Amino acid sequence: MASIVVAEDDTDIAELLATVLSNEGHSVRTALTGMKALEVIAESRPDLIILDHHMPGLSGLDVAERVRADEATKAIPVIMLSAAAPAAARGLVDVTISKPVRPRHVVDAANELLAARGSGEQAASGGATQLVDVERLLAVSDLLTRPAQAAALDRFAEELCRLTGAPMAAIMLVLNDSVVVAGSHGLPTWVQEAGGVPVEWSPDTIVVAEDVPVLIGDSATSEEYANTPLFAVSGIRSYASVPLNSTEGHVVGTLCVMDDKPGTCTEDTVQVLHSQRAAAVNLLSRAG
């Protein structure tokens, strides 16, 4: 049996997670705010922490930063729940899980992290392994080798701009070393001419590696991306991206929108992108 702290301001979700984790034999304490979560963590020294990102007062990201800064708690595995994981969370939490929450997904991630901690090993989160997965790369290559309906994909990207209010949008296919533009509207000229960017320049790497959305409200505050060419050269400040899953379940690419103004992309933007994923995959699959 493990000790788990769940920090979630939605009481229904908190109770649901407490129930399913308790049914697995774990001891669960809940907190409705970030500050209360820190108090419970300091008091109980749990084996695992589950944090909602958006909470009153201190956010999940704030709590994670304080947990990692404290010698007594920095080694505790952390799961973050968010409709769109902030890019900064990548270096602070072990696993990010998209909302709406699937309880089984949370339980499986919790058990994997706890098992890894018990054995002294680091749990595999997918990460780089997902990027180089052979079956995934074959699925991406299949889409890339089809004669693409570029005009249709570009129109789709233009419609994304209209729906989200962002001036730039793209349908991206992600290989192990590059992010390829399949369709776009409003992208910087150099990105269009190059046909994409290296994976290390793009937050889409996180989206594909971890199968989660990513939201950057202001790239200037992101230690990971502020100085990469995609942001520094193009002046992009706001970014939202969601994964595109093939019919076989592989994460083949992303839908993303961006703006040179901070704060344009929000969780509402992410939800709009989610609503367009099926149409985008359908368009990619029948391209040709």
mmCIF file of C-alpha atoms in Angstrom:
data_model
loop_
_atom_site.group_PDB
_atom_site.id
_atom_site.type_symbol
_atom_site.label_atom_id
_atom_site.label_comp_id
_atom_site.label_asym_id
_atom_site.label_seq_id
_atom_site.Cartn_x
_atom_site.Cartn_y
_atom_site.Cartn_z
ATOM 1 C CA MET A 1 0.000 0.000 0.000
ATOM 2 C CA ALA A 2 1.276 3.453 -0.934
ATOM 3 C CA SER A 3 0.499 6.892 0.437
ATOM 4 C CA ILE A 4 -0.841 9.290 -2.210
ATOM 5 C CA VAL A 5 -1.778 12.985 -2.044
ATOM 6 C CA VAL A 6 -4.325 14.176 -4.626
ATOM 7 C CA ALA A 7 -4.558 17.960 -5.087
ATOM 8 C CA GLU A 8 -7.682 18.814 -7.088
ATOM 9 C CA ASP A 9 -10.089 21.719 -6.591
ATOM 10 C CA ASP A 10 -13.005 19.916 -8.274
ATOM 11 C CA THR A 11 -14.463 17.868 -5.408
ATOM 12 C CA ASP A 12 -16.133 15.351 -7.727
ATOM 13 C CA ILE A 13 -12.858 14.564 -9.484
ATOM 14 C CA ALA A 14 -10.976 14.501 -6.176
ATOM 15 C CA GLU A 15 -13.464 12.005 -4.740
ATOM 16 C CA LEU A 16 -13.405 9.894 -7.887
ATOM 17 C CA LEU A 17 -9.613 9.646 -7.864
ATOM 18 C CA ALA A 18 -9.554 8.939 -4.134
ATOM 19 C CA THR A 19 -12.050 6.116 -4.648
ATOM 20 C CA VAL A 20 -10.319 4.402 -7.570
ATOM 21 C CA LEU A 21 -6.884 4.694 -5.956
ATOM 22 C CA SER A 22 -8.217 3.435 -2.606
ATOM 23 C CA ASN A 23 -9.743 0.465 -4.425
ATOM 24 C CA GLU A 24 -6.198 -0.337 -5.594
ATOM 25 C CA GLY A 25 -5.153 -0.557 -1.950
ATOM 26 C CA HIS A 26 -3.566 2.878 -1.606
ATOM 27 C CA SER A 27 -4.028 5.375 1.214
ATOM 28 C CA VAL A 28 -5.234 8.676 -0.274
ATOM 29 C CA ARG A 29 -5.444 12.182 1.156
ATOM 30 C CA THR A 30 -7.003 15.013 -0.845
ATOM 31 C CA ALA A 31 -6.435 18.778 -0.911
ATOM 32 C CA LEU A 32 -8.597 21.368 -2.657
ATOM 33 C CA THR A 33 -5.921 24.069 -2.997
ATOM 34 C CA GLY A 34 -2.235 24.214 -3.794
ATOM 35 C CA MET A 35 -1.373 25.634 -0.389
ATOM 36 C CA LYS A 36 -3.288 22.883 1.394
ATOM 37 C CA ALA A 37 -1.534 20.336 -0.814
ATOM 38 C CA LEU A 38 1.860 21.595 0.350
ATOM 39 C CA GLU A 39 0.739 21.304 3.980
ATOM 40 C CA VAL A 40 -0.450 17.722 3.491
ATOM 41 C CA ILE A 41 2.706 16.791 1.563
ATOM 42 C CA ALA A 42 4.962 18.230 4.285
ATOM 43 C CA GLU A 43 2.988 16.402 6.966
ATOM 44 C CA SER A 44 2.619 12.985 5.319
ATOM 45 C CA ARG A 45 5.673 12.686 3.012
ATOM 46 C CA PRO A 46 3.629 10.659 0.482
ATOM 47 C CA ASP A 47 4.920 8.085 -1.974
ATOM 48 C CA LEU A 48 3.180 9.859 -4.877
ATOM 49 C CA ILE A 49 1.648 13.268 -5.592
ATOM 50 C CA ILE A 50 -1.139 13.939 -8.117
ATOM 51 C CA LEU A 51 -1.634 17.622 -8.967
ATOM 52 C CA ASP A 52 -4.335 19.407 -10.900
ATOM 53 C CA HIS A 53 -2.686 22.289 -12.725
ATOM 54 C CA HIS A 54 -5.404 24.926 -12.225
ATOM 55 C CA MET A 55 -6.153 25.421 -8.527
ATOM 56 C CA PRO A 56 -6.967 28.492 -6.443
ATOM 57 C CA GLY A 57 -3.921 30.356 -5.148
ATOM 58 C CA LEU A 58 -0.977 28.154 -6.025
ATOM 59 C CA SER A 59 -1.229 26.262 -9.301
ATOM 60 C CA GLY A 60 -0.113 22.674 -9.732
ATOM 61 C CA LEU A 61 3.001 24.001 -11.428
ATOM 62 C CA ASP A 62 3.725 26.208 -8.383
ATOM 63 C CA VAL A 63 3.312 23.228 -6.073
ATOM 64 C CA ALA A 64 5.567 21.061 -8.244
ATOM 65 C CA GLU A 65 8.272 23.724 -8.191
ATOM 66 C CA ARG A 66 8.198 23.853 -4.395
ATOM 67 C CA VAL A 67 8.178 20.071 -4.086
ATOM 68 C CA ARG A 68 11.266 19.799 -6.303
ATOM 69 C CA ALA A 69 13.044 22.604 -4.430
ATOM 70 C CA ASP A 70 12.672 20.848 -1.059
ATOM 71 C CA GLU A 71 15.310 18.202 -0.278
ATOM 72 C CA ALA A 72 12.757 16.227 1.724
ATOM 73 C CA THR A 73 10.265 15.910 -1.144
ATOM 74 C CA LYS A 74 12.183 16.410 -4.399
ATOM 75 C CA ALA A 75 12.368 12.676 -5.180
ATOM 76 C CA ILE A 76 8.615 12.039 -4.820
ATOM 77 C CA PRO A 77 7.062 11.144 -8.192
ATOM 78 C CA VAL A 78 4.492 13.653 -9.442
ATOM 79 C CA ILE A 79 1.598 13.301 -11.892
ATOM 80 C CA MET A 80 0.030 16.451 -13.323
ATOM 81 C CA LEU A 81 -3.574 16.619 -14.558
ATOM 82 C CA SER A 82 -4.308 19.365 -17.062
ATOM 83 C CA ALA A 83 -6.419 20.135 -20.114
ATOM 84 C CA ALA A 84 -3.185 21.537 -21.539
ATOM 85 C CA ALA A 85 0.089 20.878 -19.766
ATOM 86 C CA PRO A 86 2.292 23.986 -19.481
ATOM 87 C CA ALA A 87 5.645 23.458 -21.181
ATOM 88 C CA ALA A 88 7.455 24.197 -17.902
ATOM 89 C CA ALA A 89 5.845 21.121 -16.321
ATOM 90 C CA ARG A 90 8.019 18.836 -18.410
ATOM 91 C CA GLY A 91 11.039 19.300 -16.177
ATOM 92 C CA LEU A 92 9.087 19.164 -12.933
ATOM 93 C CA VAL A 93 6.647 16.261 -13.160
ATOM 94 C CA ASP A 94 7.071 12.624 -14.106
ATOM 95 C CA VAL A 95 3.831 12.165 -16.054
ATOM 96 C CA THR A 96 1.213 14.537 -17.464
ATOM 97 C CA ILE A 97 -2.334 13.296 -18.042
ATOM 98 C CA SER A 98 -4.894 15.144 -20.127
ATOM 99 C CA LYS A 99 -8.272 16.212 -18.826
ATOM 100 C CA PRO A 100 -11.005 15.061 -18.953
ATOM 101 C CA VAL A 101 -9.478 12.492 -16.648
ATOM 102 C CA ARG A 102 -9.722 8.783 -17.409
ATOM 103 C CA PRO A 103 -9.500 7.124 -13.955
ATOM 104 C CA ARG A 104 -7.897 3.944 -15.324
ATOM 105 C CA HIS A 105 -5.166 6.017 -16.960
ATOM 106 C CA VAL A 106 -4.402 7.711 -13.633
ATOM 107 C CA VAL A 107 -4.368 4.392 -11.763
ATOM 108 C CA ASP A 108 -2.041 2.781 -14.310
ATOM 109 C CA ALA A 109 0.353 5.743 -14.258
ATOM 110 C CA ALA A 110 0.316 5.816 -10.448
ATOM 111 C CA ASN A 111 1.031 2.096 -10.155
ATOM 112 C CA GLU A 112 3.860 2.316 -12.707
ATOM 113 C CA LEU A 113 5.535 5.210 -10.898
ATOM 114 C CA LEU A 114 5.131 3.534 -7.509
ATOM 115 C CA ALA A 115 6.529 0.250 -8.807
ATOM 116 C CA ALA A 116 9.507 2.059 -10.315
ATOM 117 C CA ARG A 117 10.125 3.931 -7.079
ATOM 118 C CA GLY A 118 9.945 0.722 -5.085
ATOM 119 C CA SER A 119 12.508 -0.961 -7.321
ATOM 120 C CA GLY A 120 14.747 2.094 -7.389
ATOM 121 C CA GLU A 121 14.272 2.505 -11.135
ATOM 122 C CA GLN A 122 13.032 5.459 -13.141
ATOM 123 C CA ALA A 123 9.652 4.871 -14.752
ATOM 124 C CA ALA A 124 9.586 5.161 -18.513
ATOM 125 C CA SER A 125 7.217 7.939 -19.548
ATOM 126 C CA GLY A 126 7.341 7.297 -23.259
ATOM 127 C CA GLY A 127 9.385 10.341 -24.188
ATOM 128 C CA ALA A 128 12.159 9.746 -26.677
ATOM 129 C CA THR A 129 11.060 6.109 -27.037
ATOM 130 C CA GLN A 130 7.752 7.246 -28.469
ATOM 131 C CA LEU A 131 9.462 9.488 -31.019
ATOM 132 C CA VAL A 132 11.548 6.657 -32.454
ATOM 133 C CA ASP A 133 8.891 3.941 -32.224
ATOM 134 C CA VAL A 134 9.139 2.088 -35.536
ATOM 135 C CA GLU A 135 5.411 1.507 -36.053
ATOM 136 C CA ARG A 136 4.674 5.166 -35.338
ATOM 137 C CA LEU A 137 7.340 6.308 -37.792
ATOM 138 C CA LEU A 138 5.965 3.969 -40.453
ATOM 139 C CA ALA A 139 2.506 5.485 -39.929
ATOM 140 C CA VAL A 140 3.935 9.002 -40.328
ATOM 141 C CA SER A 141 5.940 7.969 -43.394
ATOM 142 C CA ASP A 142 2.819 6.505 -44.967
ATOM 143 C CA LEU A 143 1.093 9.874 -44.646
ATOM 144 C CA LEU A 144 4.137 11.745 -45.946
ATOM 145 C CA THR A 145 4.509 9.575 -49.053
ATOM 146 C CA ARG A 146 0.937 10.102 -50.200
ATOM 147 C CA PRO A 147 0.380 12.859 -52.775
ATOM 148 C CA ALA A 148 -0.921 15.376 -50.293
ATOM 149 C CA GLN A 149 -3.946 17.576 -50.939
ATOM 150 C CA ALA A 150 -1.929 20.605 -49.917
ATOM 151 C CA ALA A 151 -4.637 23.102 -50.815
ATOM 152 C CA ALA A 152 -7.233 21.257 -48.719
ATOM 153 C CA LEU A 153 -4.889 21.010 -45.749
ATOM 154 C CA ASP A 154 -4.035 24.694 -46.052
ATOM 155 C CA ARG A 155 -7.738 25.561 -46.082
ATOM 156 C CA PHE A 156 -8.199 23.446 -42.993
ATOM 157 C CA ALA A 157 -5.426 25.403 -41.254
ATOM 158 C CA GLU A 158 -7.063 28.672 -42.307
ATOM 159 C CA GLU A 159 -10.320 27.479 -40.751
ATOM 160 C CA LEU A 160 -8.449 26.705 -37.525
ATOM 161 C CA CYS A 161 -7.351 30.332 -37.439
ATOM 162 C CA ARG A 162 -10.940 31.471 -37.833
ATOM 163 C CA LEU A 163 -12.179 29.143 -35.096
ATOM 164 C CA THR A 164 -9.467 30.003 -32.573
ATOM 165 C CA GLY A 165 -8.769 33.635 -33.399
ATOM 166 C CA ALA A 166 -5.049 32.891 -33.795
ATOM 167 C CA PRO A 167 -3.293 34.249 -36.904
ATOM 168 C CA MET A 168 -1.162 31.148 -37.522
ATOM 169 C CA ALA A 169 -2.108 27.470 -37.680
ATOM 170 C CA ALA A 170 -0.638 24.224 -38.956
ATOM 171 C CA ILE A 171 -1.163 20.513 -39.333
ATOM 172 C CA MET A 172 2.179 18.927 -38.438
ATOM 173 C CA LEU A 173 3.571 15.429 -38.934
ATOM 174 C CA VAL A 174 6.328 14.521 -36.486
ATOM 175 C CA LEU A 175 9.265 12.291 -37.365
ATOM 176 C CA ASN A 176 12.090 11.359 -34.989
ATOM 177 C CA ASP A 177 14.227 14.326 -36.076
ATOM 178 C CA SER A 178 11.897 16.865 -37.678
ATOM 179 C CA VAL A 179 8.443 18.388 -37.495
ATOM 180 C CA VAL A 180 7.019 18.538 -41.028
ATOM 181 C CA VAL A 181 4.362 21.021 -42.164
ATOM 182 C CA ALA A 182 1.519 19.144 -43.885
ATOM 183 C CA GLY A 183 -0.752 22.173 -44.134
ATOM 184 C CA SER A 184 -0.566 25.709 -42.811
ATOM 185 C CA HIS A 185 -1.875 29.244 -42.745
ATOM 186 C CA GLY A 186 0.052 32.354 -41.728
ATOM 187 C CA LEU A 187 3.275 30.599 -40.707
ATOM 188 C CA PRO A 188 6.560 32.523 -40.922
ATOM 189 C CA THR A 189 7.921 32.389 -44.481
ATOM 190 C CA TRP A 190 11.155 30.645 -43.473
ATOM 191 C CA VAL A 191 9.213 27.815 -41.789
ATOM 192 C CA GLN A 192 7.037 27.339 -44.871
ATOM 193 C CA GLU A 193 10.055 27.355 -47.188
ATOM 194 C CA ALA A 194 11.942 24.871 -45.010
ATOM 195 C CA GLY A 195 8.872 22.661 -44.780
ATOM 196 C CA GLY A 196 9.203 22.356 -41.015
ATOM 197 C CA VAL A 197 11.641 22.612 -38.104
ATOM 198 C CA PRO A 198 13.957 20.294 -36.139
ATOM 199 C CA VAL A 199 12.165 18.464 -33.323
ATOM 200 C CA GLU A 200 14.221 20.192 -30.635
ATOM 201 C CA TRP A 201 12.800 23.566 -31.666
ATOM 202 C CA SER A 202 9.146 22.625 -31.307
ATOM 203 C CA PRO A 203 6.809 21.928 -28.360
ATOM 204 C CA ASP A 204 5.147 19.405 -30.682
ATOM 205 C CA THR A 205 7.882 17.010 -29.568
ATOM 206 C CA ILE A 206 6.283 16.945 -26.106
ATOM 207 C CA VAL A 207 2.814 16.567 -27.597
ATOM 208 C CA VAL A 208 3.829 13.481 -29.568
ATOM 209 C CA ALA A 209 6.209 11.965 -27.012
ATOM 210 C CA GLU A 210 3.694 12.160 -24.174
ATOM 211 C CA ASP A 211 0.391 12.187 -26.125
ATOM 212 C CA VAL A 212 -0.786 15.321 -24.320
ATOM 213 C CA PRO A 213 -1.727 18.864 -25.358
ATOM 214 C CA VAL A 214 0.729 21.661 -24.689
ATOM 215 C CA LEU A 215 -0.178 25.278 -24.028
ATOM 216 C CA ILE A 216 2.350 28.121 -23.872
ATOM 217 C CA GLY A 217 0.772 31.387 -22.850
ATOM 218 C CA ASP A 218 3.981 33.367 -23.263
ATOM 219 C CA SER A 219 7.139 31.833 -24.712
ATOM 220 C CA ALA A 220 9.210 34.643 -23.190
ATOM 221 C CA THR A 221 8.676 33.017 -19.787
ATOM 222 C CA SER A 222 9.553 29.501 -21.009
ATOM 223 C CA GLU A 223 13.106 28.475 -20.153
ATOM 224 C CA GLU A 224 12.908 25.593 -22.621
ATOM 225 C CA TYR A 225 11.649 27.455 -25.685
ATOM 226 C CA ALA A 226 12.281 31.198 -25.265
ATOM 227 C CA ASN A 227 15.588 31.050 -27.136
ATOM 228 C CA THR A 228 14.773 28.453 -29.805
ATOM 229 C CA PRO A 229 14.570 29.824 -33.368
ATOM 230 C CA LEU A 230 10.872 29.016 -33.761
ATOM 231 C CA PHE A 231 10.098 31.493 -30.978
ATOM 232 C CA ALA A 232 13.125 33.788 -30.809
ATOM 233 C CA VAL A 233 13.479 34.425 -34.554
ATOM 234 C CA SER A 234 9.797 34.392 -35.479
ATOM 235 C CA GLY A 235 8.653 36.266 -32.407
ATOM 236 C CA ILE A 236 5.962 33.707 -31.595
ATOM 237 C CA ARG A 237 4.750 34.254 -28.050
ATOM 238 C CA SER A 238 1.603 32.147 -27.659
ATOM 239 C CA TYR A 239 1.259 28.500 -28.724
ATOM 240 C CA ALA A 240 -1.269 25.684 -28.392
ATOM 241 C CA SER A 241 -0.967 22.164 -29.779
ATOM 242 C CA VAL A 242 -2.871 18.876 -29.497
ATOM 243 C CA PRO A 243 -1.928 15.350 -30.638
ATOM 244 C CA LEU A 244 -3.238 13.737 -33.816
ATOM 245 C CA ASN A 245 -3.762 9.997 -33.425
ATOM 246 C CA SER A 246 -3.979 7.691 -36.418
ATOM 247 C CA THR A 247 -6.796 5.153 -36.673
ATOM 248 C CA GLU A 248 -4.283 2.574 -35.389
ATOM 249 C CA GLY A 249 -3.620 4.707 -32.311
ATOM 250 C CA HIS A 250 -0.193 6.097 -33.205
ATOM 251 C CA VAL A 251 0.510 9.763 -32.438
ATOM 252 C CA VAL A 252 1.496 10.891 -35.922
ATOM 253 C CA GLY A 253 1.425 14.654 -35.541
ATOM 254 C CA THR A 254 -0.307 17.689 -34.135
ATOM 255 C CA LEU A 255 -2.767 20.471 -34.715
ATOM 256 C CA CYS A 256 -1.276 23.741 -33.541
ATOM 257 C CA VAL A 257 -2.010 27.448 -33.549
ATOM 258 C CA MET A 258 0.221 30.338 -32.563
ATOM 259 C CA ASP A 259 0.403 34.106 -32.251
ATOM 260 C CA ASP A 260 3.101 36.746 -31.899
ATOM 261 C CA LYS A 261 1.093 38.205 -29.007
ATOM 262 C CA PRO A 262 1.217 36.604 -25.542
ATOM 263 C CA GLY A 263 -1.951 35.193 -23.985
ATOM 264 C CA THR A 264 -3.862 34.568 -27.207
ATOM 265 C CA CYS A 265 -3.788 30.788 -26.821
ATOM 266 C CA THR A 266 -5.808 29.550 -23.841
ATOM 267 C CA GLU A 267 -7.414 26.335 -22.644
ATOM 268 C CA ASP A 268 -10.454 27.287 -24.729
ATOM 269 C CA THR A 269 -8.120 27.244 -27.737
ATOM 270 C CA VAL A 270 -7.011 23.746 -26.804
ATOM 271 C CA GLN A 271 -10.622 22.581 -26.610
ATOM 272 C CA VAL A 272 -11.311 23.959 -30.099
ATOM 273 C CA LEU A 273 -8.276 22.106 -31.418
ATOM 274 C CA HIS A 274 -9.495 18.921 -29.758
ATOM 275 C CA SER A 275 -12.821 19.270 -31.559
ATOM 276 C CA GLN A 276 -11.052 19.375 -34.935
ATOM 277 C CA ARG A 277 -8.733 16.390 -34.490
ATOM 278 C CA ALA A 278 -10.946 13.767 -36.097
ATOM 279 C CA ALA A 279 -11.543 15.945 -39.164
ATOM 280 C CA ALA A 280 -7.819 16.597 -39.530
ATOM 281 C CA VAL A 281 -6.919 12.896 -39.326
ATOM 282 C CA ASN A 282 -9.624 12.074 -41.846
ATOM 283 C CA LEU A 283 -8.292 14.702 -44.244
ATOM 284 C CA LEU A 284 -4.713 13.433 -43.868
ATOM 285 C CA SER A 285 -5.772 9.816 -44.350
ATOM 286 C CA ARG A 286 -7.628 10.443 -47.593
ATOM 287 C CA ALA A 287 -5.056 12.829 -49.006
ATOM 288 C CA GLY A 288 -4.108 11.890 -52.514
#
